[in-house]
Short mmCIF file of C-alpha atoms in Angstrom, two decimals:
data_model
loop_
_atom_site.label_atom_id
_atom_site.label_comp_id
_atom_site.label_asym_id
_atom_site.label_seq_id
_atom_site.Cartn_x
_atom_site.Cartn_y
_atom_site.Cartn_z
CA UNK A 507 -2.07 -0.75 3.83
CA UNK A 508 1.62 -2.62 4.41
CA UNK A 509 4.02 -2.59 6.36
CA UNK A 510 7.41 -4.52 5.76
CA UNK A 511 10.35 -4.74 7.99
CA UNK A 512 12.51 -6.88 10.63
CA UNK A 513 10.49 -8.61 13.20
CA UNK A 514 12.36 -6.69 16.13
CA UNK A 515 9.63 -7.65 19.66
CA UNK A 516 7.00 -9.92 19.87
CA UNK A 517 4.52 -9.35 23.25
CA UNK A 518 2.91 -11.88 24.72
CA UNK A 519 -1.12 -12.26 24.20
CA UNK A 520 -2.75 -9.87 26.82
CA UNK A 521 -6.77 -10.47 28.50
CA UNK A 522 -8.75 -7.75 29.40
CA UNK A 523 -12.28 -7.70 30.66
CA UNK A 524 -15.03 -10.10 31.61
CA UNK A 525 -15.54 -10.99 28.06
CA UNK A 526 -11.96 -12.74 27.24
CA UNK A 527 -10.86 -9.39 24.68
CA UNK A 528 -7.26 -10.27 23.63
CA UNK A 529 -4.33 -8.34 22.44
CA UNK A 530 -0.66 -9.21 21.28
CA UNK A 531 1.51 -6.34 20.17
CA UNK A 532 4.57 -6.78 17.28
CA UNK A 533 6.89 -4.22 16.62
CA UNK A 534 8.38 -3.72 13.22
CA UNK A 535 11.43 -2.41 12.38
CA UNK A 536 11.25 -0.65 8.67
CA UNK A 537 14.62 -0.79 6.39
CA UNK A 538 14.62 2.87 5.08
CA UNK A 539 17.23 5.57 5.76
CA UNK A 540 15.30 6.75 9.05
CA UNK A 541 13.78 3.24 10.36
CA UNK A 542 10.68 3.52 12.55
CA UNK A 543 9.80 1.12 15.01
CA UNK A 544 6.10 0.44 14.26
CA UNK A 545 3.84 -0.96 16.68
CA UNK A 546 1.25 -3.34 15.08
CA UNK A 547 -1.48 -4.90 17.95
CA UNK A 548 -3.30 -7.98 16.83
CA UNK A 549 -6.94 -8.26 18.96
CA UNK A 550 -9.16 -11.63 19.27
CA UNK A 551 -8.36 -14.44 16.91
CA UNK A 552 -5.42 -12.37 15.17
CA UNK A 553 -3.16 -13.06 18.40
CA UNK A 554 -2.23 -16.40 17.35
CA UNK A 555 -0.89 -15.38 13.84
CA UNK A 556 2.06 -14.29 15.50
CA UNK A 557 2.67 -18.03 16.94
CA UNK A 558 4.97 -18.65 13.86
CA UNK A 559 7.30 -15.80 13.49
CA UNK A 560 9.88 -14.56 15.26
CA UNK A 561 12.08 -11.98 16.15
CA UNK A 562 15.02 -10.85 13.15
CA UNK A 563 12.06 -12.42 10.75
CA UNK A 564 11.43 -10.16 7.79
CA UNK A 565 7.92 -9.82 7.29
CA UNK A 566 5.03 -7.67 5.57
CA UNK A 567 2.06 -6.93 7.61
CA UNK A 568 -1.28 -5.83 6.74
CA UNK A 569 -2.88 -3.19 8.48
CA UNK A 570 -5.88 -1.18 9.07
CA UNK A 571 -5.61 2.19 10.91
CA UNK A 572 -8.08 3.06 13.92
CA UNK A 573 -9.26 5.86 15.51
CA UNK A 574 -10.95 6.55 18.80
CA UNK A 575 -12.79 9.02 20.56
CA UNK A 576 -12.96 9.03 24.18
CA UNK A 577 -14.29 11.29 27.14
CA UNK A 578 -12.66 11.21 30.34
CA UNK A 579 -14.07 11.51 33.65
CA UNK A 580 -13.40 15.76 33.51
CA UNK A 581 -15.17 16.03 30.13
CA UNK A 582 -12.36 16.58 28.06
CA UNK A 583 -12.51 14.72 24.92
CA UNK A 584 -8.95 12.36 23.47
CA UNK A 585 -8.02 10.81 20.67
CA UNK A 586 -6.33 7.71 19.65
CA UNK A 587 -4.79 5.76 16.83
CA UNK A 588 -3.92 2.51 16.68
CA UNK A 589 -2.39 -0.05 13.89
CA UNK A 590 -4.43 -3.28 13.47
CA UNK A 591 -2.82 -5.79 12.04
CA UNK A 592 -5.28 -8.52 10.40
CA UNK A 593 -2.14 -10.83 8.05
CA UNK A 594 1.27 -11.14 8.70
CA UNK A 595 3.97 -13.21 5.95
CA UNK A 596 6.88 -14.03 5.54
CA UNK A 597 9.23 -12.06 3.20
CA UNK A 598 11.99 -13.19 1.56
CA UNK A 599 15.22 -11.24 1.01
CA UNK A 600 16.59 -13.30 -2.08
CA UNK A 601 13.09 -12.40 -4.10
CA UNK A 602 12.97 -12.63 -7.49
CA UNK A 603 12.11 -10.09 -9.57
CA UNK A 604 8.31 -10.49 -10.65
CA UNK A 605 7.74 -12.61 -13.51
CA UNK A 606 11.51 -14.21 -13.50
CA UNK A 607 12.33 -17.79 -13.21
CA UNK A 608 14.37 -18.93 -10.42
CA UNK A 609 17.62 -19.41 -10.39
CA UNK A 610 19.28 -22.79 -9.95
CA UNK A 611 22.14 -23.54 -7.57
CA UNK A 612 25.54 -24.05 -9.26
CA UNK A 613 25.44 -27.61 -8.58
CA UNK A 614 22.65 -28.03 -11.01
CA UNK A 615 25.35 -27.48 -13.63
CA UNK A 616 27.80 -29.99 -14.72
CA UNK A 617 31.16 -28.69 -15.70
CA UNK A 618 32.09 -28.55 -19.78
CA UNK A 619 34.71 -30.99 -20.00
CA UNK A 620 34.59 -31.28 -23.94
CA UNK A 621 36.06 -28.30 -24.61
CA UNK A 622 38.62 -27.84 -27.27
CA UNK A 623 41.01 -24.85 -27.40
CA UNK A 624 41.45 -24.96 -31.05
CA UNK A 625 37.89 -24.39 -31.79
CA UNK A 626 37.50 -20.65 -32.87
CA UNK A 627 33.68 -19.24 -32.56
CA UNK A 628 32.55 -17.65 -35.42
CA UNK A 629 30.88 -14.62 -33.57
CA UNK A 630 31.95 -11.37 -35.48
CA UNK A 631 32.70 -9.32 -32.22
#
């Protein structure tokens, strides 16, 4: 699954435990009518994908959804989702359609200066 948006936080990498476990959250904010503020956490080696972006970045993230099961001290048993992100890249807003060459910048063109009024096209409309 995907998730793009606007890079809108980006936590700092958390350690837990006696055996080093990291954790950096991102939140994404989606551009639809409603936009959600998603929060994406990035465990172990994943942390340091985020070293590169920053916030008001648009981006697409890859996720995996997660599910728990946990039993607390009483015996009641909880549930709990997470997002996982495992890639992160940069989008770009000026995209070109799929399969479309890019477009040059004006100054790639030199201006017509041979141009003669008098010529009349021949084009019948």
């Amino acid at each position: 699954m995907e998730i793009e948006g606007k890079v809108k936080l980006i936590g700092e990498t958390q350690t837990f435990g006696n055996n080093g476990f990291r954790k950096r959250e991102l939140v994404v904010t989606t551009d639809e009518q409603y936009p959600q503020h998603i929060m994406i956490e990035f465990v172990q080696d994943k942390c340091d994908m985020l070293n590169s972006y920053a916030v008001g970045q648009d981006v697409k993230v890859s996720i995996n959804l997660r599910g728990r099961e946990w039993t607390n001290p009483q015996g009641q048993v909880k549930y709990f989702n997470s997002i996982q992100g495992w890639r992160i890249e940069n989008v770009s807003q000026s995209a070109p359609e799929p399969g479309m060459p890019p477009v040059p910048p004006m100054e790639a063109f030199q201006p017509a200066d041979n141009l003669n009024e008098e010529d009349h096209d021949d084009l019948p409309f």
